[in-house]
């Protein structure tokens, strides 16, 4: 079985079967995997054996090859299912499952497995192995969220935490441990300790360079992005250069080639050169920390690069497929990890398509330039359909950026590694080498900054499965263009026409979509929830100015939202509290604000935000219950915190009631803004009687820490949830969504809907959203809206009586134990806007009268 240019693909069915079986098994509840695993294993092995028996019986006849391939694929699937069933009890021991089910606080001894990564709101997260829970010895993977790391957390260090357990309900999901601080810590020992000294010393020496290079060089050399500037990181993401700061096959290739070359210079034979390359690669893995992604990259580099270096290039693809089978069987949890998927796809793209693409480009360009261009084109073509799942946009200048930056990456990586090895023992020499490495690192940073500043650096694409399928089809058509088969000549011609049309349409949409999107926003909008990732930024407009509540985690998304809505001046800014996901984007508002109401200060950083506002010309005062004012038709009143309160942080979130008067086109609107209040404070606010409202900003991004009493008291028909797509906390929590659904409150979410804009109408509230909801979004409604796509006419779905909505309210709601405040991390930030759609909600009179009525398609939305 051969494929592109005669590559041996006989292991492809087995690799796909192993991969798919592991990924699907990872979705099973733990109890099912453990209790039913044996029966499934026996059944799959019997089917595999039957297929192989048929292959033997057909030996030498037609169909024998197919039977063998099917049998081997089924055997691979059986092996994968066996691995999942065997490892599930170890990954999810009873003690850990019981703690997670009850969300209990446990004393956990964990070993740090990955570098700690910062969260936007402070604190860090990292993957670890739980070694002990209370008094029971275990060995289970966990993900740790730590509010106060108390210093550097080296890989292989052991920590004792008082942590709350949560999640981990399915096989492929790690249990979450949330802790405030480290109770005890033990540093790494042996080889891990030496590697930590090298990393820490190198980070310190590189930091003395200053500028973008100080944080970028450690990322290029060792994958340490802890000091990388957030703005540069964002620019590299926009320019499709983030792979340069992730330890990948490219880094491993530099190391393997270096080890091979040094051994060759010393006169070693092929076997010794291979051993030397493998030894250097193993040392590199220890140095950059043996995270699962690093081990994957090293395994890929080992089997593929050494096959080529050993003059057995034809074995590269079978080696890749074999490595997939081995890695997935040994660790079934990686089958569903995005990093693993992208690693395999990028490697396969390079092996299968780089040479045909280079050959086709060679007809127009010099051969060396064609080869350089072919590498990023092949890798991006293979990976981009999957990348769409987390970022629904396509980089416009990605290939060009990689063409310009890639030649500098090996020099920065190689020199950086030498500087890292010298840093603890010979600082002067290390500084000299690091200085040389700074030159290519500076070039890469300059390319990222420049490309990100170019117009329309990313092209908006359909999100979800539909977008993945569409781009996959176009990618396959593009790859067909580089084939040489005479039989495919008509297909190549058709592919060329289709791709040319797609490029013209893409260029036109790049120009037209922003104009259509801005034109589609209702000119009389009253409320806008900006899509700023995992954070809050909500605008309310009266006829005398705009009120902004919080600024989100970064200034760029808020800037984009203000531009989209045409907001230049902010009459009133309310900072509910000082977590970074609420004030991190303050830079976008400074200089535009007339008056700022802020929550109680809790330190110098909070005071600095106040000073920034004052220096920008704003009057600043602390908000307390009873404060009130008006922006023409918009009246606001502070409901919380009470005067003299000692609360700080989330419990002291400034809570507002806003009333917007009726106008010629629409009815009045009332809004409750709850900040990040937890269940206890929500209960106290409920007793203060805010009154019923039409719209509410759901507290704390939809966490589970909610008070049903407050939601009953408010009676809102619309619940706005500002939450980052792909966030690590499971926000919004299913219990919160159930709470809203039981009360007839329609949830609008930035992770599914993008920026949400509400306008009042005489027959209800018109809802405009910038994004197309993912297919799973329909499950949020008991009865999904129906739309006449041709006319966009409205349909009443059904009336819901108060009696219907009251069912379930009469059931006692147990007050959940108050959970320790979860850190709020930055979600996957949207780097390109999406197309728009409209919805409307009928009259907001007494709660419980009606449900949704309309969903229509505005200009510019793809069918």
PDB file of N, CA and C in Angstrom, residues 187-246:
ATOM      1  N   UNK A 187      12.988  20.472  46.504  1.00  0.00           N
ATOM      2  CA  UNK A 187      13.563  20.762  45.188  1.00  0.00           C
ATOM      3  C   UNK A 187      13.867  19.473  44.433  1.00  0.00           C
ATOM      4  N   UNK A 188      14.038  19.572  43.115  1.00  0.00           N
ATOM      5  CA  UNK A 188      14.408  18.390  42.334  1.00  0.00           C
ATOM      6  C   UNK A 188      15.800  17.907  42.716  1.00  0.00           C
ATOM      7  N   UNK A 189      16.064  16.670  42.433  1.00  0.00           N
ATOM      8  CA  UNK A 189      17.366  16.087  42.765  1.00  0.00           C
ATOM      9  C   UNK A 189      17.985  15.462  41.519  1.00  0.00           C
ATOM     10  N   UNK A 190      19.271  15.145  41.613  1.00  0.00           N
ATOM     11  CA  UNK A 190      19.954  14.442  40.536  1.00  0.00           C
ATOM     12  C   UNK A 190      20.046  15.244  39.258  1.00  0.00           C
ATOM     13  N   UNK A 191      19.803  14.579  38.125  1.00  0.00           N
ATOM     14  CA  UNK A 191      19.903  15.207  36.813  1.00  0.00           C
ATOM     15  C   UNK A 191      18.909  16.351  36.677  1.00  0.00           C
ATOM     16  N   UNK A 192      17.708  16.194  37.246  1.00  0.00           N
ATOM     17  CA  UNK A 192      16.696  17.259  37.168  1.00  0.00           C
ATOM     18  C   UNK A 192      17.186  18.526  37.852  1.00  0.00           C
ATOM     19  N   UNK A 193      17.934  18.386  38.947  1.00  0.00           N
ATOM     20  CA  UNK A 193      18.463  19.557  39.651  1.00  0.00           C
ATOM     21  C   UNK A 193      19.497  20.290  38.791  1.00  0.00           C
ATOM     22  N   UNK A 194      20.359  19.534  38.107  1.00  0.00           N
ATOM     23  CA  UNK A 194      21.353  20.157  37.224  1.00  0.00           C
ATOM     24  C   UNK A 194      20.657  20.912  36.097  1.00  0.00           C
ATOM     25  N   UNK A 195      19.632  20.298  35.504  1.00  0.00           N
ATOM     26  CA  UNK A 195      18.894  20.949  34.419  1.00  0.00           C
ATOM     27  C   UNK A 195      18.229  22.235  34.902  1.00  0.00           C
ATOM     28  N   UNK A 196      17.715  22.240  36.128  1.00  0.00           N
ATOM     29  CA  UNK A 196      17.073  23.445  36.665  1.00  0.00           C
ATOM     30  C   UNK A 196      18.087  24.568  36.855  1.00  0.00           C
ATOM     31  N   UNK A 197      19.289  24.228  37.321  1.00  0.00           N
ATOM     32  CA  UNK A 197      20.337  25.256  37.460  1.00  0.00           C
ATOM     33  C   UNK A 197      20.665  25.858  36.097  1.00  0.00           C
ATOM     34  N   UNK A 198      20.783  25.029  35.075  1.00  0.00           N
ATOM     35  CA  UNK A 198      21.084  25.524  33.729  1.00  0.00           C
ATOM     36  C   UNK A 198      19.977  26.456  33.232  1.00  0.00           C
ATOM     37  N   UNK A 199      18.725  26.027  33.404  1.00  0.00           N
ATOM     38  CA  UNK A 199      17.601  26.843  32.906  1.00  0.00           C
ATOM     39  C   UNK A 199      17.520  28.170  33.637  1.00  0.00           C
ATOM     40  N   UNK A 200      17.595  28.144  34.963  1.00  0.00           N
ATOM     41  CA  UNK A 200      17.455  29.366  35.748  1.00  0.00           C
ATOM     42  C   UNK A 200      18.598  30.343  35.470  1.00  0.00           C
ATOM     43  N   UNK A 201      19.824  29.829  35.369  1.00  0.00           N
ATOM     44  CA  UNK A 201      20.975  30.705  35.102  1.00  0.00           C
ATOM     45  C   UNK A 201      20.876  31.322  33.710  1.00  0.00           C
ATOM     46  N   UNK A 202      20.484  30.523  32.729  1.00  0.00           N
ATOM     47  CA  UNK A 202      20.330  31.022  31.370  1.00  0.00           C
ATOM     48  C   UNK A 202      19.249  32.096  31.297  1.00  0.00           C
ATOM     49  N   UNK A 203      18.143  31.885  31.993  1.00  0.00           N
ATOM     50  CA  UNK A 203      17.059  32.871  32.006  1.00  0.00           C
ATOM     51  C   UNK A 203      17.555  34.191  32.592  1.00  0.00           C
ATOM     52  N   UNK A 204      18.377  34.094  33.622  1.00  0.00           N
ATOM     53  CA  UNK A 204      18.915  35.308  34.250  1.00  0.00           C
ATOM     54  C   UNK A 204      19.880  36.030  33.307  1.00  0.00           C
ATOM     55  N   UNK A 205      20.782  35.300  32.664  1.00  0.00           N
ATOM     56  CA  UNK A 205      21.756  35.938  31.768  1.00  0.00           C
ATOM     57  C   UNK A 205      21.053  36.548  30.554  1.00  0.00           C
ATOM     58  N   UNK A 206      20.086  35.833  30.000  1.00  0.00           N
ATOM     59  CA  UNK A 206      19.360  36.360  28.841  1.00  0.00           C
ATOM     60  C   UNK A 206      18.533  37.582  29.218  1.00  0.00           C
ATOM     61  N   UNK A 207      18.024  37.591  30.454  1.00  0.00           N
ATOM     62  CA  UNK A 207      17.212  38.723  30.894  1.00  0.00           C
ATOM     63  C   UNK A 207      17.968  40.032  30.912  1.00  0.00           C
ATOM     64  N   UNK A 208      19.279  39.979  30.986  1.00  0.00           N
ATOM     65  CA  UNK A 208      20.083  41.204  31.009  1.00  0.00           C
ATOM     66  C   UNK A 208      20.175  41.871  29.642  1.00  0.00           C
ATOM     67  N   UNK A 209      19.712  41.181  28.603  1.00  0.00           N
ATOM     68  CA  UNK A 209      19.742  41.771  27.265  1.00  0.00           C
ATOM     69  C   UNK A 209      18.713  42.879  27.125  1.00  0.00           C
ATOM     70  N   UNK A 210      17.595  42.750  27.833  1.00  0.00           N
ATOM     71  CA  UNK A 210      16.540  43.743  27.757  1.00  0.00           C
ATOM     72  C   UNK A 210      15.736  43.625  26.468  1.00  0.00           C
ATOM     73  N   UNK A 211      14.607  44.333  26.419  1.00  0.00           N
ATOM     74  CA  UNK A 211      13.770  44.349  25.227  1.00  0.00           C
ATOM     75  C   UNK A 211      13.099  43.019  24.956  1.00  0.00           C
ATOM     76  N   UNK A 212      12.633  42.854  23.709  1.00  0.00           N
ATOM     77  CA  UNK A 212      11.942  41.623  23.326  1.00  0.00           C
ATOM     78  C   UNK A 212      12.845  40.402  23.404  1.00  0.00           C
ATOM     79  N   UNK A 213      14.136  40.596  23.146  1.00  0.00           N
ATOM     80  CA  UNK A 213      15.069  39.464  23.097  1.00  0.00           C
ATOM     81  C   UNK A 213      15.190  38.778  24.455  1.00  0.00           C
ATOM     82  N   UNK A 214      15.082  39.542  25.532  1.00  0.00           N
ATOM     83  CA  UNK A 214      15.278  38.982  26.874  1.00  0.00           C
ATOM     84  C   UNK A 214      14.325  37.836  27.157  1.00  0.00           C
ATOM     85  N   UNK A 215      13.077  37.957  26.728  1.00  0.00           N
ATOM     86  CA  UNK A 215      12.111  36.884  26.962  1.00  0.00           C
ATOM     87  C   UNK A 215      12.018  35.896  25.828  1.00  0.00           C
ATOM     88  N   UNK A 216      12.378  36.332  24.600  1.00  0.00           N
ATOM     89  CA  UNK A 216      12.222  35.466  23.440  1.00  0.00           C
ATOM     90  C   UNK A 216      13.331  34.428  23.327  1.00  0.00           C
ATOM     91  N   UNK A 217      14.576  34.803  23.620  1.00  0.00           N
ATOM     92  CA  UNK A 217      15.696  33.881  23.433  1.00  0.00           C
ATOM     93  C   UNK A 217      15.546  32.603  24.262  1.00  0.00           C
ATOM     94  N   UNK A 218      15.186  32.662  25.562  1.00  0.00           N
ATOM     95  CA  UNK A 218      14.961  31.401  26.294  1.00  0.00           C
ATOM     96  C   UNK A 218      13.866  30.546  25.672  1.00  0.00           C
ATOM     97  N   UNK A 219      12.844  31.203  25.109  1.00  0.00           N
ATOM     98  CA  UNK A 219      11.797  30.437  24.441  1.00  0.00           C
ATOM     99  C   UNK A 219      12.309  29.730  23.203  1.00  0.00           C
ATOM    100  N   UNK A 220      13.136  30.399  22.419  1.00  0.00           N
ATOM    101  CA  UNK A 220      13.680  29.790  21.213  1.00  0.00           C
ATOM    102  C   UNK A 220      14.634  28.650  21.527  1.00  0.00           C
ATOM    103  N   UNK A 221      15.434  28.803  22.594  1.00  0.00           N
ATOM    104  CA  UNK A 221      16.467  27.816  22.899  1.00  0.00           C
ATOM    105  C   UNK A 221      15.956  26.652  23.732  1.00  0.00           C
ATOM    106  N   UNK A 222      15.184  26.951  24.769  1.00  0.00           N
ATOM    107  CA  UNK A 222      14.766  25.899  25.701  1.00  0.00           C
ATOM    108  C   UNK A 222      13.259  25.800  25.892  1.00  0.00           C
ATOM    109  N   UNK A 223      12.495  26.602  25.165  1.00  0.00           N
ATOM    110  CA  UNK A 223      11.050  26.548  25.297  1.00  0.00           C
ATOM    111  C   UNK A 223      10.515  27.236  26.532  1.00  0.00           C
ATOM    112  N   UNK A 224      11.348  27.989  27.264  1.00  0.00           N
ATOM    113  CA  UNK A 224      10.930  28.680  28.479  1.00  0.00           C
ATOM    114  C   UNK A 224      10.357  30.047  28.103  1.00  0.00           C
ATOM    115  N   UNK A 225       9.033  30.185  28.137  1.00  0.00           N
ATOM    116  CA  UNK A 225       8.372  31.438  27.757  1.00  0.00           C
ATOM    117  C   UNK A 225       7.893  32.229  28.966  1.00  0.00           C
ATOM    118  N   UNK A 226       8.409  31.907  30.148  1.00  0.00           N
ATOM    119  CA  UNK A 226       7.932  32.579  31.354  1.00  0.00           C
ATOM    120  C   UNK A 226       8.225  34.068  31.359  1.00  0.00           C
ATOM    121  N   UNK A 227       9.285  34.501  30.651  1.00  0.00           N
ATOM    122  CA  UNK A 227       9.638  35.925  30.623  1.00  0.00           C
ATOM    123  C   UNK A 227       9.242  36.589  29.312  1.00  0.00           C
ATOM    124  N   UNK A 228       8.514  35.887  28.443  1.00  0.00           N
ATOM    125  CA  UNK A 228       8.144  36.435  27.139  1.00  0.00           C
ATOM    126  C   UNK A 228       7.103  37.529  27.298  1.00  0.00           C
ATOM    127  N   UNK A 229       7.341  38.667  26.675  1.00  0.00           N
ATOM    128  CA  UNK A 229       6.415  39.786  26.728  1.00  0.00           C
ATOM    129  C   UNK A 229       5.061  39.381  26.151  1.00  0.00           C
ATOM    130  N   UNK A 230       3.977  39.747  26.849  1.00  0.00           N
ATOM    131  CA  UNK A 230       2.639  39.341  26.416  1.00  0.00           C
ATOM    132  C   UNK A 230       2.304  39.909  25.044  1.00  0.00           C
ATOM    133  N   UNK A 231       2.719  41.151  24.787  1.00  0.00           N
ATOM    134  CA  UNK A 231       2.446  41.741  23.481  1.00  0.00           C
ATOM    135  C   UNK A 231       3.176  41.033  22.363  1.00  0.00           C
ATOM    136  N   UNK A 232       4.440  40.673  22.601  1.00  0.00           N
ATOM    137  CA  UNK A 232       5.198  39.943  21.593  1.00  0.00           C
ATOM    138  C   UNK A 232       4.609  38.548  21.374  1.00  0.00           C
ATOM    139  N   UNK A 233       4.189  37.911  22.445  1.00  0.00           N
ATOM    140  CA  UNK A 233       3.563  36.593  22.319  1.00  0.00           C
ATOM    141  C   UNK A 233       2.330  36.671  21.433  1.00  0.00           C
ATOM    142  N   UNK A 234       1.521  37.714  21.631  1.00  0.00           N
ATOM    143  CA  UNK A 234       0.321  37.901  20.825  1.00  0.00           C
ATOM    144  C   UNK A 234       0.689  38.166  19.356  1.00  0.00           C
ATOM    145  N   UNK A 235       1.717  38.980  19.134  1.00  0.00           N
ATOM    146  CA  UNK A 235       2.140  39.271  17.762  1.00  0.00           C
ATOM    147  C   UNK A 235       2.664  38.008  17.073  1.00  0.00           C
ATOM    148  N   UNK A 236       3.381  37.163  17.808  1.00  0.00           N
ATOM    149  CA  UNK A 236       3.879  35.920  17.223  1.00  0.00           C
ATOM    150  C   UNK A 236       2.723  34.981  16.887  1.00  0.00           C
ATOM    151  N   UNK A 237       1.696  34.996  17.704  1.00  0.00           N
ATOM    152  CA  UNK A 237       0.517  34.182  17.396  1.00  0.00           C
ATOM    153  C   UNK A 237      -0.150  34.699  16.119  1.00  0.00           C
ATOM    154  N   UNK A 238      -0.270  36.014  15.993  1.00  0.00           N
ATOM    155  CA  UNK A 238      -0.884  36.596  14.802  1.00  0.00           C
ATOM    156  C   UNK A 238      -0.086  36.264  13.550  1.00  0.00           C
ATOM    157  N   UNK A 239       1.241  36.249  13.676  1.00  0.00           N
ATOM    158  CA  UNK A 239       2.119  35.986  12.532  1.00  0.00           C
ATOM    159  C   UNK A 239       2.390  34.501  12.323  1.00  0.00           C
ATOM    160  N   UNK A 240       1.753  33.629  13.098  1.00  0.00           N
ATOM    161  CA  UNK A 240       1.966  32.175  13.003  1.00  0.00           C
ATOM    162  C   UNK A 240       3.411  31.778  13.278  1.00  0.00           C
ATOM    163  N   UNK A 241       4.019  32.400  14.289  1.00  0.00           N
ATOM    164  CA  UNK A 241       5.403  32.092  14.656  1.00  0.00           C
ATOM    165  C   UNK A 241       5.521  31.484  16.056  1.00  0.00           C
ATOM    166  N   UNK A 242       4.396  31.186  16.694  1.00  0.00           N
ATOM    167  CA  UNK A 242       4.474  30.672  18.064  1.00  0.00           C
ATOM    168  C   UNK A 242       5.174  29.319  18.145  1.00  0.00           C
ATOM    169  N   UNK A 243       5.176  28.562  17.060  1.00  0.00           N
ATOM    170  CA  UNK A 243       5.838  27.259  17.087  1.00  0.00           C
ATOM    171  C   UNK A 243       7.340  27.394  17.332  1.00  0.00           C
ATOM    172  N   UNK A 244       7.884  28.577  17.089  1.00  0.00           N
ATOM    173  CA  UNK A 244       9.321  28.762  17.302  1.00  0.00           C
ATOM    174  C   UNK A 244       9.681  28.762  18.788  1.00  0.00           C
ATOM    175  N   UNK A 245       8.728  29.127  19.655  1.00  0.00           N
ATOM    176  CA  UNK A 245       9.005  29.148  21.094  1.00  0.00           C
ATOM    177  C   UNK A 245       8.485  27.900  21.796  1.00  0.00           C
ATOM    178  N   UNK A 246       7.977  26.955  21.046  1.00  0.00           N
ATOM    179  CA  UNK A 246       7.576  25.667  21.612  1.00  0.00           C
ATOM    180  C   UNK A 246       8.602  24.632  21.188  1.00  0.00           C
TER     181      UNK A 246
END
